[in-house]
Amino acid sequence: MVHDPADALSSEEFDSLLEVGKGDDQRDIPQIHGERLVALGYALRRLGTLGLTEAGRRRLAEGNGQADISLAAHRRGKQELLP
């Protein structure tokens, strides 16, 4: 599935999604990653803890692959794909 470039996750954000997928065993992730995962519908916050949504589970199953873009390129308004 091809994602809208605005919905693409950096490798760090995808790692945070993986971490959220660990459930009770998850470690802390950067707040900005949690906010973005919630905004994209991949996670939701329950009682101060992030949990995966169905969309988040599907996203994990798809992997990050070529949808990975660098945050720096995204911030510059470019959509450069990483190898």
mmCIF file of C-alpha atoms in Angstrom:
data_model
loop_
_atom_site.group_PDB
_atom_site.id
_atom_site.type_symbol
_atom_site.label_atom_id
_atom_site.label_comp_id
_atom_site.label_asym_id
_atom_site.label_seq_id
_atom_site.Cartn_x
_atom_site.Cartn_y
_atom_site.Cartn_z
ATOM 1 C CA MET A 1 0.000 0.000 0.000
ATOM 2 C CA VAL A 2 1.315 3.447 -0.879
ATOM 3 C CA HIS A 3 0.947 6.035 1.862
ATOM 4 C CA ASP A 4 0.388 9.726 1.380
ATOM 5 C CA PRO A 5 3.860 11.301 1.860
ATOM 6 C CA ALA A 6 2.406 13.445 4.641
ATOM 7 C CA ASP A 7 1.501 10.194 6.460
ATOM 8 C CA ALA A 8 4.928 8.595 5.974
ATOM 9 C CA LEU A 9 6.830 7.828 9.134
ATOM 10 C CA SER A 10 10.512 8.477 9.651
ATOM 11 C CA SER A 11 12.484 5.441 10.792
ATOM 12 C CA GLU A 12 12.495 6.925 14.318
ATOM 13 C CA GLU A 13 8.706 7.388 14.286
ATOM 14 C CA PHE A 14 8.259 3.834 13.020
ATOM 15 C CA ASP A 15 10.503 2.596 15.848
ATOM 16 C CA SER A 16 8.208 4.457 18.248
ATOM 17 C CA LEU A 17 5.192 2.734 16.662
ATOM 18 C CA LEU A 18 6.949 -0.604 17.220
ATOM 19 C CA GLU A 19 7.530 0.396 20.838
ATOM 20 C CA VAL A 20 3.840 1.273 21.312
ATOM 21 C CA GLY A 21 3.013 -2.152 19.892
ATOM 22 C CA LYS A 22 4.770 -3.780 22.869
ATOM 23 C CA GLY A 23 1.816 -2.883 25.084
ATOM 24 C CA ASP A 24 2.632 -2.963 28.785
ATOM 25 C CA ASP A 25 6.306 -3.624 28.005
ATOM 26 C CA GLN A 26 6.742 -0.402 26.020
ATOM 27 C CA ARG A 27 9.463 2.057 26.950
ATOM 28 C CA ASP A 28 9.111 5.815 26.711
ATOM 29 C CA ILE A 29 9.029 7.361 23.259
ATOM 30 C CA PRO A 30 9.520 11.010 22.308
ATOM 31 C CA GLN A 31 6.370 13.014 22.999
ATOM 32 C CA ILE A 32 6.352 14.423 19.456
ATOM 33 C CA HIS A 33 6.277 10.859 18.084
ATOM 34 C CA GLY A 34 3.349 9.940 20.309
ATOM 35 C CA GLU A 35 1.439 13.032 19.241
ATOM 36 C CA ARG A 36 2.072 12.288 15.562
ATOM 37 C CA LEU A 37 1.055 8.627 15.902
ATOM 38 C CA VAL A 38 -2.199 9.722 17.570
ATOM 39 C CA ALA A 39 -2.803 12.407 14.909
ATOM 40 C CA LEU A 40 -2.319 9.824 12.127
ATOM 41 C CA GLY A 41 -4.720 7.421 13.843
ATOM 42 C CA TYR A 42 -2.058 4.762 14.536
ATOM 43 C CA ALA A 43 -2.272 5.100 18.314
ATOM 44 C CA LEU A 44 -4.559 6.425 21.000
ATOM 45 C CA ARG A 45 -3.899 7.566 24.530
ATOM 46 C CA ARG A 46 -5.697 5.710 27.332
ATOM 47 C CA LEU A 47 -5.105 6.706 30.930
ATOM 48 C CA GLY A 48 -1.805 8.309 29.974
ATOM 49 C CA THR A 49 -0.548 5.280 28.035
ATOM 50 C CA LEU A 50 -0.387 4.881 24.276
ATOM 51 C CA GLY A 51 -2.039 1.886 22.643
ATOM 52 C CA LEU A 52 -2.234 0.762 19.028
ATOM 53 C CA THR A 53 -5.357 1.206 16.949
ATOM 54 C CA GLU A 54 -6.344 -1.203 14.167
ATOM 55 C CA ALA A 55 -4.729 1.228 11.718
ATOM 56 C CA GLY A 56 -1.540 1.090 13.793
ATOM 57 C CA ARG A 57 -1.546 -2.716 13.733
ATOM 58 C CA ARG A 58 -1.997 -2.678 9.956
ATOM 59 C CA ARG A 59 0.812 -0.123 9.614
ATOM 60 C CA LEU A 60 3.147 -2.362 11.611
ATOM 61 C CA ALA A 61 2.190 -5.347 9.459
ATOM 62 C CA GLU A 62 2.989 -3.367 6.301
ATOM 63 C CA GLY A 63 6.399 -2.318 7.601
ATOM 64 C CA ASN A 64 8.075 0.969 6.866
ATOM 65 C CA GLY A 65 9.895 0.127 3.626
ATOM 66 C CA GLN A 66 10.002 2.848 0.990
ATOM 67 C CA ALA A 67 7.455 4.998 2.806
ATOM 68 C CA ASP A 68 10.330 6.130 5.043
ATOM 69 C CA ILE A 69 11.271 9.777 4.530
ATOM 70 C CA SER A 70 13.763 11.838 6.420
ATOM 71 C CA LEU A 71 12.274 14.376 8.793
ATOM 72 C CA ALA A 72 14.762 16.985 7.644
ATOM 73 C CA ALA A 73 13.665 16.587 4.025
ATOM 74 C CA HIS A 74 10.010 16.675 5.074
ATOM 75 C CA ARG A 75 10.585 19.879 7.027
ATOM 76 C CA ARG A 76 12.194 21.458 3.957
ATOM 77 C CA GLY A 77 9.077 20.552 1.988
ATOM 78 C CA LYS A 78 10.788 17.858 -0.050
ATOM 79 C CA GLN A 79 9.676 14.282 -0.294
ATOM 80 C CA GLU A 80 13.019 12.523 -0.644
ATOM 81 C CA LEU A 81 12.817 8.789 -0.191
ATOM 82 C CA LEU A 82 15.564 7.038 1.703
ATOM 83 C CA PRO A 83 17.119 3.827 0.285
#
